[in-house]
N, CA and C of each residue as an Amber inpcrd file, in Angstrom:
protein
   237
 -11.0240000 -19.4760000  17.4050000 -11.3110000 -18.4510000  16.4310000
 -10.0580000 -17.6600000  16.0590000  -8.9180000 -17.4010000  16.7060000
  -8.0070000 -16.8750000  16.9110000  -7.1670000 -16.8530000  15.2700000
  -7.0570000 -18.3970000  15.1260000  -6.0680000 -19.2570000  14.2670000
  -6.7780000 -18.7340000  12.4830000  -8.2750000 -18.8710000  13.0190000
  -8.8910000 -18.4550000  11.4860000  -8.6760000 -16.9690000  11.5180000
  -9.0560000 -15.9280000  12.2940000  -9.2970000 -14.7240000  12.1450000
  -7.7140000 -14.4620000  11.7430000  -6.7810000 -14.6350000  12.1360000
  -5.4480000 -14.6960000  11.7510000  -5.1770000 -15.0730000   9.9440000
  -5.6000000 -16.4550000  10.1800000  -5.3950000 -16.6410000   8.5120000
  -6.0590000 -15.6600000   7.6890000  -7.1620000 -15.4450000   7.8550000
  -8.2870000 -14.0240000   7.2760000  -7.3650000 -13.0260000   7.0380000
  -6.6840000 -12.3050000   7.9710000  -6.0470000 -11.2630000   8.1790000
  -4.7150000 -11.1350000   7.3600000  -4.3590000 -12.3020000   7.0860000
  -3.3100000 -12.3790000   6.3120000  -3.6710000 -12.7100000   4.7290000
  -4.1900000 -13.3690000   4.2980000  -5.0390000 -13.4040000   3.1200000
  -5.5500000 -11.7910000   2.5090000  -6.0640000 -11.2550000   3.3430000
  -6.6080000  -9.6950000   3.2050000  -5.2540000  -9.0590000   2.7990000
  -4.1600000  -9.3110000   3.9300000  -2.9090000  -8.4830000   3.4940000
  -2.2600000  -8.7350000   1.8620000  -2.4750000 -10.0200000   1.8090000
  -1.8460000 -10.6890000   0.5140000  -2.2940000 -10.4610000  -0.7150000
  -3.7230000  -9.9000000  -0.2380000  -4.5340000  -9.5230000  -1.6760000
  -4.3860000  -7.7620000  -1.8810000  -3.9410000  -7.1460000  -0.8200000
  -3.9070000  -6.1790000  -1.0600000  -2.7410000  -4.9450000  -1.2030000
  -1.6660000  -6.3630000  -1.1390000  -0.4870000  -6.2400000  -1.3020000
   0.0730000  -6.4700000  -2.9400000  -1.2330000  -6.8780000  -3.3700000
  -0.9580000  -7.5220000  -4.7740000  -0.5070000  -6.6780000  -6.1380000
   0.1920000  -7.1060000  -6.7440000   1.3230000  -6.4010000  -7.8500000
   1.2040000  -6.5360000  -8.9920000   0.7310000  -5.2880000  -9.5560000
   0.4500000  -5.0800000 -11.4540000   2.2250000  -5.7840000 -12.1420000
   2.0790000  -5.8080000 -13.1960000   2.9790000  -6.1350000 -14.3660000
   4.4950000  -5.3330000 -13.9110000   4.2590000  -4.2410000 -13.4290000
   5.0930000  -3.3640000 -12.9490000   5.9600000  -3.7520000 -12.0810000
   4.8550000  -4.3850000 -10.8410000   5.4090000  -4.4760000  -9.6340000
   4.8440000  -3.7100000  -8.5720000   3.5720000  -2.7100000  -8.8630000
   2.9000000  -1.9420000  -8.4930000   1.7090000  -2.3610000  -7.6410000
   1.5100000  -2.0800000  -6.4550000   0.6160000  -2.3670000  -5.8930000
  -0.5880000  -1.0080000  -5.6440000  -1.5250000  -1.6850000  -5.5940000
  -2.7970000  -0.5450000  -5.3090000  -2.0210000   0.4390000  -4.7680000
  -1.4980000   0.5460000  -3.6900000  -1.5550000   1.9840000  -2.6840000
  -0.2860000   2.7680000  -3.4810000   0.6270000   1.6110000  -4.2550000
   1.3150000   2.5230000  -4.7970000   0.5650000   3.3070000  -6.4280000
  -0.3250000   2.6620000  -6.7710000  -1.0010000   3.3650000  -7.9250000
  -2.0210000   4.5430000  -7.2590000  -2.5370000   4.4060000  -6.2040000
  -2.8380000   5.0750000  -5.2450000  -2.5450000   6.6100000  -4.8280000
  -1.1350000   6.3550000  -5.0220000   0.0200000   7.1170000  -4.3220000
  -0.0360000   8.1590000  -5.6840000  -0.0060000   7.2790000  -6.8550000
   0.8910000   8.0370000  -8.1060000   0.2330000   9.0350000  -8.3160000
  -1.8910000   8.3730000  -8.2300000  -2.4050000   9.1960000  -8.7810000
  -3.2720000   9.6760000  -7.9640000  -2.5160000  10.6020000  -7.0010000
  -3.0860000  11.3580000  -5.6930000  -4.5160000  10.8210000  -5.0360000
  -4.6200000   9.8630000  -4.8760000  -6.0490000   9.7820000  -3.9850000
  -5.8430000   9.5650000  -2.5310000  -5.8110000  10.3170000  -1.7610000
  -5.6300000  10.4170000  -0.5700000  -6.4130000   9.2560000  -0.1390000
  -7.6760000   9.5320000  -0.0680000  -8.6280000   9.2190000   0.9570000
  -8.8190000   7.1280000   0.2140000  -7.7320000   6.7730000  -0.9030000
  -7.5130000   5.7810000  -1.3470000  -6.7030000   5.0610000  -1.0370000
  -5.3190000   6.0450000  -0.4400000  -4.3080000   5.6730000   0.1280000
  -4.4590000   5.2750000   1.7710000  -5.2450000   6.1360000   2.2970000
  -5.5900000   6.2100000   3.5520000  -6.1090000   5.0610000   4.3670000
  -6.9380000   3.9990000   3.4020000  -7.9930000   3.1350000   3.1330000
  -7.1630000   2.1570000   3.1660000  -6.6780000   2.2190000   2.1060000
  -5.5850000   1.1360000   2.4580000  -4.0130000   0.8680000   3.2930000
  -3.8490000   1.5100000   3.3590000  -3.2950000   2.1030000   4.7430000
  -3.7910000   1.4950000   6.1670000  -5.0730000   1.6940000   6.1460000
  -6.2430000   0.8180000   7.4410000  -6.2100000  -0.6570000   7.2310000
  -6.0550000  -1.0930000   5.5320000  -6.2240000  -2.4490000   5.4790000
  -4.9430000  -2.8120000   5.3630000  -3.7730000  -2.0910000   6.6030000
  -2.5350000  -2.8010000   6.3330000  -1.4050000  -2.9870000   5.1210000
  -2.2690000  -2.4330000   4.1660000  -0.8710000  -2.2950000   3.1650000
  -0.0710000  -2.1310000   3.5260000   1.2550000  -2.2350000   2.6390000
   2.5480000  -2.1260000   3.1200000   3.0440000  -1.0690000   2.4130000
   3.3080000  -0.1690000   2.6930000   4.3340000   1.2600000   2.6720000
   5.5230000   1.2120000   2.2440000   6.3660000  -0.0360000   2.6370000
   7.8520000  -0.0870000   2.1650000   7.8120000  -0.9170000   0.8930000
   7.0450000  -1.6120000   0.1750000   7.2510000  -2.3880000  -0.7760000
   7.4030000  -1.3920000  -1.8430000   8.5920000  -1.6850000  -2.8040000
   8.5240000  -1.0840000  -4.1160000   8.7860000  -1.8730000  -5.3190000
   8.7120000  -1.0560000  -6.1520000   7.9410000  -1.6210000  -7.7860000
   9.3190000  -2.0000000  -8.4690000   9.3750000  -2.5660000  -9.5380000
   9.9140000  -2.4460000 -10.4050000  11.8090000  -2.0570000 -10.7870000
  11.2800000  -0.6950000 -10.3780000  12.2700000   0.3410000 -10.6540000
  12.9010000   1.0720000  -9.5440000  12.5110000   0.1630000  -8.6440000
  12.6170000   0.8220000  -6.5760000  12.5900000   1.7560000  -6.1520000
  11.1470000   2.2790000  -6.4260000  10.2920000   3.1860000  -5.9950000
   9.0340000   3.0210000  -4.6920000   8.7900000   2.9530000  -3.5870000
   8.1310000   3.1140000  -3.1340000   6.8370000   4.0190000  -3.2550000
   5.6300000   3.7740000  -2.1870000   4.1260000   4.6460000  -2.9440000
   4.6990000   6.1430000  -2.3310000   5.8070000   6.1810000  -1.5180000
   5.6460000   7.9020000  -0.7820000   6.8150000   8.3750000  -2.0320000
   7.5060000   7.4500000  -2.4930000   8.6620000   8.0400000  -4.0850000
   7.7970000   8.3770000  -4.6400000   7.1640000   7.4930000  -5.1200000
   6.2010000   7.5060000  -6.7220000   5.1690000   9.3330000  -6.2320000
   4.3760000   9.1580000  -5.1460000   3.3540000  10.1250000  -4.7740000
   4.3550000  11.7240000  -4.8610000   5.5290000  11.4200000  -4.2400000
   6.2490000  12.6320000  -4.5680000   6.5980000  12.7110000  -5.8860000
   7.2830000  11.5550000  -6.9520000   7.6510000  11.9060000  -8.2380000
   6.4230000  13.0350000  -9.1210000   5.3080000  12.8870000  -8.6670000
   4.1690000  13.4590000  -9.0380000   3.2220000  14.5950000  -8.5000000
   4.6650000  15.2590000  -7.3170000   4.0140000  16.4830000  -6.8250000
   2.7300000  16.9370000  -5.9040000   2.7990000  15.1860000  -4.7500000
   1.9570000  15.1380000  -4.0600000   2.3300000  14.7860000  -3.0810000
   3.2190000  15.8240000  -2.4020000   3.6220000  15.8470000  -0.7910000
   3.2650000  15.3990000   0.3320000   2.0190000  16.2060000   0.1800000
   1.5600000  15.9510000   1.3440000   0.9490000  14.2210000   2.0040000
   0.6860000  13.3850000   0.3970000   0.5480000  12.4960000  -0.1780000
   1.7560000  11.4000000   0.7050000   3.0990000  12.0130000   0.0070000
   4.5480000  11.5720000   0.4190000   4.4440000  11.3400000   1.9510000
   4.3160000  12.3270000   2.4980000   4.3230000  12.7360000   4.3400000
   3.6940000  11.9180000   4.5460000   2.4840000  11.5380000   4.5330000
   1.6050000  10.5830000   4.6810000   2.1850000   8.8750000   4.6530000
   2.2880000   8.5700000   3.6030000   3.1400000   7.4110000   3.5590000
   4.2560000   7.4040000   4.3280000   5.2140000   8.2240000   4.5680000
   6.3170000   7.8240000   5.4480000   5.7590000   7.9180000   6.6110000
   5.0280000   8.5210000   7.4360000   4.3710000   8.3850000   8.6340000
   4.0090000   6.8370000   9.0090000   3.4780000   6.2590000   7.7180000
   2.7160000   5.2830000   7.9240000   3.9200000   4.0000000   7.6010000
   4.9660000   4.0020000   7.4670000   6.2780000   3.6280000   7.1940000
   6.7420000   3.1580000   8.1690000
């Protein structure tokens, strides 16, 4: 069971790692447009924190470019 629950787990990461036109992934659209308890969520499902977009911005850049600190703190914790 090991070998599947593994592949599962990585599939999950891959989909939720996944990147708008931008380069933008959920947690970083997430990030931009303050939803904590969106970021948080995915955050649990392993997103990745260091990936950035486009314009090499990360979701704790982008969440701060937009005056959501506490938002920011959050992501680098989880960094």
């Amino acid at each position: 069971h090991y070998p599947l629950r593994r592949q599962r787990q990585m599939c999950i990461r891959d989909r939720v790692d996944a990147r708008d036109p931008e380069g933008k992934t959920a947690l970083m659209l997430a990030a931009l447009n303050g939803h904590t308890a969106t970021v948080q969520r995915l955050l649990a499902l392993r997103a990745n924190p260091a990936l950035v977009d486009r314009e090499g911005l990360n979701a704790a850049q982008l969440a701060a470019q937009r005056g959501h600190t506490r938002l920011a703190e959050l992501l680098e914790a989880g960094r």
